[in-house]
mmCIF file of C-alpha atoms and ligand atoms in Angstrom:
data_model
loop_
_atom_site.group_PDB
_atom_site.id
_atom_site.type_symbol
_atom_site.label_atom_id
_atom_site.label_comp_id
_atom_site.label_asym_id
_atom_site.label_seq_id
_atom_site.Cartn_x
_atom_site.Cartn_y
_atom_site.Cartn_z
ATOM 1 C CA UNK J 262 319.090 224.488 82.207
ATOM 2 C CA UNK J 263 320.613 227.195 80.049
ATOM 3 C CA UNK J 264 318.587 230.116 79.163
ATOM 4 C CA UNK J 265 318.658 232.897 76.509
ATOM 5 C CA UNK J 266 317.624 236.660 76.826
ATOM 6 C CA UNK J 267 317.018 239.015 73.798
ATOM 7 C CA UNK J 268 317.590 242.893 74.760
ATOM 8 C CA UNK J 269 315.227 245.137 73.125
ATOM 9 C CA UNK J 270 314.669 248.698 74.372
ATOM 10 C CA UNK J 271 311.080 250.841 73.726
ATOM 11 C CA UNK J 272 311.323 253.953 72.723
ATOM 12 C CA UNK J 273 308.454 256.999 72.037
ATOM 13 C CA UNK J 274 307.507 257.732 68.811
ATOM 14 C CA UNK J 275 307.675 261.282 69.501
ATOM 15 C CA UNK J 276 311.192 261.110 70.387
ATOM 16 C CA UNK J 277 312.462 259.458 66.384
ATOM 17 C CA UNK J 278 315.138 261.551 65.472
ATOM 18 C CA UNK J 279 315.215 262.171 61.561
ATOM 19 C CA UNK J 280 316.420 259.099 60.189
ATOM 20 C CA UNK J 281 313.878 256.906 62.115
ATOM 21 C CA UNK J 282 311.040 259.908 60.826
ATOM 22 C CA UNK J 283 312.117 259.312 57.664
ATOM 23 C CA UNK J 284 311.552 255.898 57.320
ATOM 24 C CA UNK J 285 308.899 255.653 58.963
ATOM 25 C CA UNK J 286 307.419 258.062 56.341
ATOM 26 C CA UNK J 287 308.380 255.679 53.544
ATOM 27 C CA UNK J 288 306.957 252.798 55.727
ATOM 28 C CA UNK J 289 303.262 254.367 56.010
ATOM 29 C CA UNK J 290 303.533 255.375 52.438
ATOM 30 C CA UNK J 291 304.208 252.029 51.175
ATOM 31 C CA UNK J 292 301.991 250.366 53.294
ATOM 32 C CA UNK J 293 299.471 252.149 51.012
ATOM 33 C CA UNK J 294 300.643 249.734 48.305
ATOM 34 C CA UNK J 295 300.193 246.697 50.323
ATOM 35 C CA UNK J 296 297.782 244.326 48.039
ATOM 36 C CA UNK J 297 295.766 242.942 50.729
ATOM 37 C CA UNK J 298 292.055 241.904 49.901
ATOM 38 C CA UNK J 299 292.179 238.959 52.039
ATOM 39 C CA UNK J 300 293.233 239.912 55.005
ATOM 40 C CA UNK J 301 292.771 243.587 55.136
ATOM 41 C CA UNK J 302 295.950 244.143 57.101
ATOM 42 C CA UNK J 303 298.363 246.506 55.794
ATOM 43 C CA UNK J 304 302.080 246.128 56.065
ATOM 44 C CA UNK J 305 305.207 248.514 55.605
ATOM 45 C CA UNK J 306 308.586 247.953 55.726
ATOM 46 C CA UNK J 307 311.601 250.484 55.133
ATOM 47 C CA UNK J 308 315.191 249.255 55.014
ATOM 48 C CA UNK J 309 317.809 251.722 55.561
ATOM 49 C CA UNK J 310 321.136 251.094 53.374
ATOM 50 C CA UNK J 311 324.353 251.344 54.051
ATOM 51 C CA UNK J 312 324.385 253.715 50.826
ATOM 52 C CA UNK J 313 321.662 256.182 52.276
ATOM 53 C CA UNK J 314 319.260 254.949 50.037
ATOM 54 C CA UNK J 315 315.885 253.690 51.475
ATOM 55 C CA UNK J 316 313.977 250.606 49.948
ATOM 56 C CA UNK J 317 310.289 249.976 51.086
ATOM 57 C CA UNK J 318 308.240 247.581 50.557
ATOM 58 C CA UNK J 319 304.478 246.001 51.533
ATOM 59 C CA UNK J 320 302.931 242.718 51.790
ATOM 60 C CA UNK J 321 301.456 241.502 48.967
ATOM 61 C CA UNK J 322 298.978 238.547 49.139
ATOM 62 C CA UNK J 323 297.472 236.156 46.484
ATOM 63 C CA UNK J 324 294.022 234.054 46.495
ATOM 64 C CA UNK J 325 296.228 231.352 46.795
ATOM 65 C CA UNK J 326 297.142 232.028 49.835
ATOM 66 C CA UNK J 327 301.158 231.271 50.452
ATOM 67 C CA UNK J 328 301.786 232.486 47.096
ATOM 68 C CA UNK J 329 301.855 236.111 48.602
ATOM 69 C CA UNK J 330 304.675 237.166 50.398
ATOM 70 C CA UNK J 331 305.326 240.012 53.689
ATOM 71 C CA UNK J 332 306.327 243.586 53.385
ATOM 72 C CA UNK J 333 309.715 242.120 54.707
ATOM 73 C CA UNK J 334 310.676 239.831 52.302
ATOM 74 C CA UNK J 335 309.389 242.339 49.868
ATOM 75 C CA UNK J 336 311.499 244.694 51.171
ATOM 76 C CA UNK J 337 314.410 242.648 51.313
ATOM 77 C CA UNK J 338 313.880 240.834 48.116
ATOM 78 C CA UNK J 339 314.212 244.192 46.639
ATOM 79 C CA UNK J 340 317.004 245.515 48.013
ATOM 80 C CA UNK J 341 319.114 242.482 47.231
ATOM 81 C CA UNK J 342 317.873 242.875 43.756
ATOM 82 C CA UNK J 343 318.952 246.692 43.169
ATOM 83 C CA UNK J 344 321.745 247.009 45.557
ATOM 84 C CA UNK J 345 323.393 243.571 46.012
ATOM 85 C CA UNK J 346 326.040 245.350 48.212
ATOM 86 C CA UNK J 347 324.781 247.269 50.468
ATOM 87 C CA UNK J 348 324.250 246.284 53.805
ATOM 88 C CA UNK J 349 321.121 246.353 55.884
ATOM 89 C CA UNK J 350 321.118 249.224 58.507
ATOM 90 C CA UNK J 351 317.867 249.235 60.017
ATOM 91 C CA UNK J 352 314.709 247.487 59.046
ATOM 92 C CA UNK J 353 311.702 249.648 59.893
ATOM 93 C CA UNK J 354 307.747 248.369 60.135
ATOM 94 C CA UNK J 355 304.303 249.695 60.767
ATOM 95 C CA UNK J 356 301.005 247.868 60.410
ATOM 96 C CA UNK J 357 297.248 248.608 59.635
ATOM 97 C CA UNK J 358 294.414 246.882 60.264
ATOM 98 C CA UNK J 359 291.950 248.450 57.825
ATOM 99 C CA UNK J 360 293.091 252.025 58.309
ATOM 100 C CA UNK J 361 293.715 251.882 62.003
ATOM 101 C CA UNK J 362 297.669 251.862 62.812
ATOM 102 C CA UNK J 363 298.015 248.946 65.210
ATOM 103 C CA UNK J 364 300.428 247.909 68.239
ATOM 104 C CA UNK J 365 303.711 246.912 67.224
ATOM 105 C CA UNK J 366 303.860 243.981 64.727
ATOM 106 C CA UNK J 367 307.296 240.870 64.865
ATOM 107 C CA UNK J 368 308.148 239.634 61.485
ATOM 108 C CA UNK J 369 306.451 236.124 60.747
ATOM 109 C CA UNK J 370 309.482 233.222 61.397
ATOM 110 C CA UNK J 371 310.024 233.174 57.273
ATOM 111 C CA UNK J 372 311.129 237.001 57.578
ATOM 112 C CA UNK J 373 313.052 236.324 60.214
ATOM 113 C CA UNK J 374 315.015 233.931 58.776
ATOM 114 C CA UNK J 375 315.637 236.195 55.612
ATOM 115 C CA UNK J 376 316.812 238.682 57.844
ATOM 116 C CA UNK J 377 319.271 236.738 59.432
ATOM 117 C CA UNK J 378 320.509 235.555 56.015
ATOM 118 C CA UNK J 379 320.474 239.759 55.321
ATOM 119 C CA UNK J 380 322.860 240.000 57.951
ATOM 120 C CA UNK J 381 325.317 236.936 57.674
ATOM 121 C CA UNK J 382 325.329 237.605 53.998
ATOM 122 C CA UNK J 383 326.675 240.981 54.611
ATOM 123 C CA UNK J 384 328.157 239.907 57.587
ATOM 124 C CA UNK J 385 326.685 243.182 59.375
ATOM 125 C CA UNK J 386 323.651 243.076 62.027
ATOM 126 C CA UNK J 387 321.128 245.490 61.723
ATOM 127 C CA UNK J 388 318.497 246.938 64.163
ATOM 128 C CA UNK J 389 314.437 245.935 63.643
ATOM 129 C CA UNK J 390 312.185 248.961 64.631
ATOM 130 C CA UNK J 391 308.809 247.718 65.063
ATOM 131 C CA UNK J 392 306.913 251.114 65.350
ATOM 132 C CA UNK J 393 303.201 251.035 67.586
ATOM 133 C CA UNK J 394 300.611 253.889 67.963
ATOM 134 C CA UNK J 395 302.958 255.621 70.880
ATOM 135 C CA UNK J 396 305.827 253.328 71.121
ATOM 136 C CA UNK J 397 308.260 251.218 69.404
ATOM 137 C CA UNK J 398 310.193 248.355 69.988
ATOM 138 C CA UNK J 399 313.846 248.586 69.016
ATOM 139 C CA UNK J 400 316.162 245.477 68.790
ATOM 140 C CA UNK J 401 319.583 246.321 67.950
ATOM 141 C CA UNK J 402 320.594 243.517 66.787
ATOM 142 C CA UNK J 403 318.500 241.172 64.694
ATOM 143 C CA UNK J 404 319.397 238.049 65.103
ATOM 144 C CA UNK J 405 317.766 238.384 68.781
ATOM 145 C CA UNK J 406 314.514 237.624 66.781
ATOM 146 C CA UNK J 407 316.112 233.597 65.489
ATOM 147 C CA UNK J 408 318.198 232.043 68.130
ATOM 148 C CA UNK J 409 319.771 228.557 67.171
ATOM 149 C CA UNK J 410 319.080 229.998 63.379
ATOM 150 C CA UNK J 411 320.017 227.558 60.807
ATOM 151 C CA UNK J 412 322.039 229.266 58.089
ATOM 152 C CA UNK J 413 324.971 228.800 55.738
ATOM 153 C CA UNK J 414 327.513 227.930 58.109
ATOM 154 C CA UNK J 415 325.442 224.738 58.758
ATOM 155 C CA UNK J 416 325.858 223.540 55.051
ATOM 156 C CA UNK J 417 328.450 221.384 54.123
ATOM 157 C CA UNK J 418 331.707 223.173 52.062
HETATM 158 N N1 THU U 650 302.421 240.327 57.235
HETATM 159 C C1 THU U 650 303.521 241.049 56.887
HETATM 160 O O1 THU U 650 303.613 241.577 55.763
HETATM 161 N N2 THU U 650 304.497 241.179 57.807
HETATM 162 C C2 THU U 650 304.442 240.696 59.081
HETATM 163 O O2 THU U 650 305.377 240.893 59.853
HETATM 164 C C3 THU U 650 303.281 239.929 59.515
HETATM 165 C C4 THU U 650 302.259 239.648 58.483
HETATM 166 C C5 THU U 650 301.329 240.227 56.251
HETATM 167 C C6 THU U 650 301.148 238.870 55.630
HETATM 168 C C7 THU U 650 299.678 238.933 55.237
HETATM 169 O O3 THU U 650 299.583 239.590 53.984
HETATM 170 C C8 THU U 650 299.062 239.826 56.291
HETATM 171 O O4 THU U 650 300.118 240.546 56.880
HETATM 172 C C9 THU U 650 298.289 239.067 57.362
HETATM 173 O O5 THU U 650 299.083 238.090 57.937
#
């Protein structure tokens, strides 16, 4: 039997130094802008680039239902749109349920595939905060979150 283990460490939210304060700013901000009438749960994500520049963005859902798509991929989407190549630093996330901040939220399996192709694309891992009410978890490496991922390197030349 062979086993995998995914290192993670918590952290306090009162000890964010200024980067992780700043993004989390964006993050609540933006989650502000999530468009969620269906399931009342409010999403923000804010990437850090390896430019500086911060890119947020919140989920956004549809009456039919998969036609909406996670603060994540929003996020992502965007980033890859406006600065093709700039690499993913950190990926940052908070969640509301109505208006109440809740416990640390994992990206949904779709995200985390799109972050793994974030990283092999630009062939740089990056670390997913997942900020609670008091703590957060920190994984420093993303692809922790999809072992045996399938991704380009499985395609044929
Ligand atoms: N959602 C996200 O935006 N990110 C996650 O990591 C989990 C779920 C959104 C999708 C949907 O709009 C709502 O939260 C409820 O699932």
């Amino acid at each position: 039997m062979h086993t995998l283990s995914i290192p993670y460490e918590r952290i306090q939210r009162k000890d964010f130094d200024a980067t992780l304060l700043r993004l989390e700013g964006a993050a609540v901000e933006v989650a502000r802008n999530a468009y969620a009438p269906y399931s009342r749960f409010r999403v923000g994500a804010a990437l850090l680039l390896s430019n500086g520049v911060v890119v947020v963005g919140s989920n956004q859902e549809n009456a039919a239902y998969p036609s909406g798509l996670c603060a994540e991929r929003t996020a992502l989407f965007a980033a890859g749109a406006q600065y093709p190549n700039e690499a993913v630093e950190i990926l940052l996330l908070v969640a509301f349920s109505e208006e109440d901040r809740v416990e640390s939220i994992t990206p949904c399996g779709a995200c985390r595939q799109v972050l793994m192709e974030t990283s092999s694309r630009h062939q740089k891992p990056f670390k997913v905060i997942m900020v609670g009410k008091e703590q957060a978890l920190v994984l420093h490496d993303n692809r922790g979150l999809l072992p045996f991922a399938f991704d380009g390197s499985d395609l044929p030349d």
